[in-house]
Amino acid sequence: MHPTFAICCTILLLLKPIASSNLPSLDVSLLPLFEDAHGKVSGINVTLHIKDPRSRANRPLVALDLNHGPTPTTRYGDEALAATDTLGSLQLAHGDSNDTDAVRTWVVSLTSRDPVGDIIIRCVARPRATSANTTSGPRVDLRDDQGGLVGMGTGFIPYPPDEGDWNVTVRWDVDGGTRFASSLGDERETSVVGAPSRVLEKAYFAIGPLLQRWPPWETPTAINDTQPFAVYWHGTLPYPADRVSSTMRSTFLAISSFFNDGASPFRVFWRRVWTGYGGAGGFQSFLIEHSPGTEAEQSESALTNLVAHETIHAYALPYPPGRQFDLWYREGVAQYYAVVAPFYAGALSKAEFVRWLNNYAQAYYTGGTVELTWQEVVERYWTGVEVVKTPYTRGFIYLATVQGLIDRVTGGEKSLDDVVLELYRRFLAREKCQTEDFIELLAGIVGNDTARGSFAAMTSGSLIVPSGDAFARFGLKMVRRDAEKLDLGFDSRYLGSRVQELKTGSRAEQAGLREGDQIVRSWALWGAGDSLDNQIEVVVRRNGSDLAVRYLPRSYDKVENWEWVEDSD
C-alpha cells in the first residue's frame, strides 16, 4: 500500500461549498432553445448575473477561450453579448490575446461609463457544426448529441477572469420533459465557491430529452452520505451501462481513496461523435466520447484505464494550470496512477497491473518520439498523434524512473507517492506546484544532482530505462524485449483523408491499402499504439466501393524495448 500521507483537507477545501456574502457572485441561467415539438435542443440562452463591486469601465468583465489547440469554442462576435446594469445598457468592447490558445476578453467600453449595480450579460450559444471530417482535439466544444447538447463551460459560457473565489450558481430554466446535468450536479439549481475559471469553465453540461443517468433518475446518487457519483448519456451506450458505470465508480473510489478524499462528488458524461473515441477531465468530472464501432476498437479494459487516467486529472494537476512545459507531469502522473492507485486499492488485478505498465512502457519505446527533446515536443504539440501522446508516455516512464531512484536512496521508506501527494496538498492550497517544484521536492529526497540529472535526461531525448528498483516493491523487475516500432504504413497526418506516402512492403500495403485511397473512416492511431498487439482498421473508398482493411500498425524493424516481469529470484 502507498505510505500514509496526512492531507488535512480535501478538494472541497479548494472549492468551498458554503456561499459567503463577502465574495463577488456569478449566477448563470441556462434556458434551452428547442428546434421542434420532439424537444430537440438547438441552443442555449445564457444569462450571467454578476455582482462585483470592483466592476469598472475598461476592467476585464468576462472572458472566453477562443480555442483549445485545434478545437474552436463559441466565438461570440461584437454584437453577440448584450450587457445591462441598473441604469440601462452598457457598451462592451473586446480584445484577443495572441497565445496559441487565445482568449477573448470583454470590458465595459471607456466610451460608455462605469457600471452601476449588478451587471446582466446575455448571449445565445449554438453547438459547433461538425462532420465525419472534423479533426480530433481537446473535448471542450458544445456539440449536438442525439437531440441534446453536451459541452464544457469553456466552450460557450463567458466568465469573470478573476482567479479569486466567487459564489457561483448554475440554474436551469427548464420545464418538465427535458433532463439536464452538469459537473455541479443534476438539481435545478446548484452552487459552489471557487474560481469561475475552474468550477464553471471546467465543468461539463448536458441537456436533452434522451438524457439518461446511472444510477437511474429516481435513485439517490450518493455512494455514502457525502460523495455522489453519477454517469450521464444520451441514447444508448456502446457498452453495458450498468457494468461499465459500476466499474467507473469502483475506479473513482480507489483513486479518491489514494488522495484521501472521501467527500468530493464525481460525475461522468458520455458524448457520441462522428468518429473516434477518448476522454477529457473536467471539474470533479470527465467526458468520454464514443462513435459507431467504438466497442470493437476499445475494450472494456481500455475504457476502464481511460476512466482512471481522466479521474486522476481531478486531483494531480499543476498550479497555476495551462503551462505547456508541465504537460509531462499532468499526463505522466495520470498515466502512472491510473494503474498504481487502483492496484493499491485492490480494484485492479496483478495481471492487469503488469499488462498496463507494459502497455505504457512499449508506447514510449516504440512510439517514435524518444529522441525528441522536451522543448521540441512542446513546440510541435498538435502536429501529430505521436507528438501529442509523448507527454503521456515519456511522463510515465520518467516517473517510473523517479520511483526507482527514491526507492534505492531511501531503502523503500519513501516513494513517488510522497512527492505527488505533497504537490496535491499545494494544489489544494493554491500554492505553486509546477515542474520546478517537483524537482525541488525530489532533490530533497535523492539529492540535487541526482534529481536534476534525471530530469535533464528526460528533457534531452535520451532513452529512459527505469532501474530494477522502480516496481521491486510489487515483485517486478525490468527485462529487455525489443519490439516492432509503431508504424501506420503511410503518413499519419492524412489518416482522416487519403492514403499518402504509402511505404512499400509495409503491413499497410500488404493488407491491401493503395496509394491515393480515399479514407472514409478509421480507428484511432492513438489506441492502436496502446498495445503491441492492437490492430487498426481503415475503411477506404475505391472504385465506388468501401473496403475495410485491418492490420497491425507496426514496422518490421524492432527498437529497444523494456518491460516488467515477475521477479522469481
Short mmCIF file of C-alpha atoms in Angstrom, two decimals, residues 8 36 60 66 120 157 173 192 209 213 221 257 336 371 410 435 437 449 456 485 498 547 552:
data_model
loop_
_atom_site.label_atom_id
_atom_site.label_comp_id
_atom_site.label_asym_id
_atom_site.label_seq_id
_atom_site.Cartn_x
_atom_site.Cartn_y
_atom_site.Cartn_z
CA CYS A 8 -5.98 17.51 6.30
CA ASP A 36 -39.08 21.09 -32.84
CA PRO A 60 -11.87 42.87 -17.54
CA LEU A 66 -11.32 31.12 -28.45
CA ILE A 120 -26.53 41.27 -16.64
CA ILE A 157 -20.04 30.32 -21.16
CA ASP A 173 -34.64 27.25 -16.64
CA VAL A 192 -20.22 26.20 -5.35
CA PRO A 209 -34.94 14.74 -23.85
CA ARG A 213 -28.40 8.56 -15.70
CA THR A 221 -26.53 9.13 -6.41
CA SER A 257 -9.03 6.97 -1.51
CA TYR A 336 1.20 6.34 -13.62
CA GLU A 371 14.79 11.22 -29.47
CA THR A 410 15.59 5.67 0.95
CA THR A 435 7.97 21.36 -12.79
CA ASP A 437 8.61 22.42 -7.53
CA ASP A 449 22.49 16.37 -8.62
CA ALA A 456 17.76 16.59 -17.76
CA LYS A 485 8.03 0.20 -33.89
CA ARG A 498 -6.37 9.85 -48.02
CA LEU A 547 -13.29 -1.65 -48.34
CA LEU A 552 -1.11 -4.48 -37.28
#
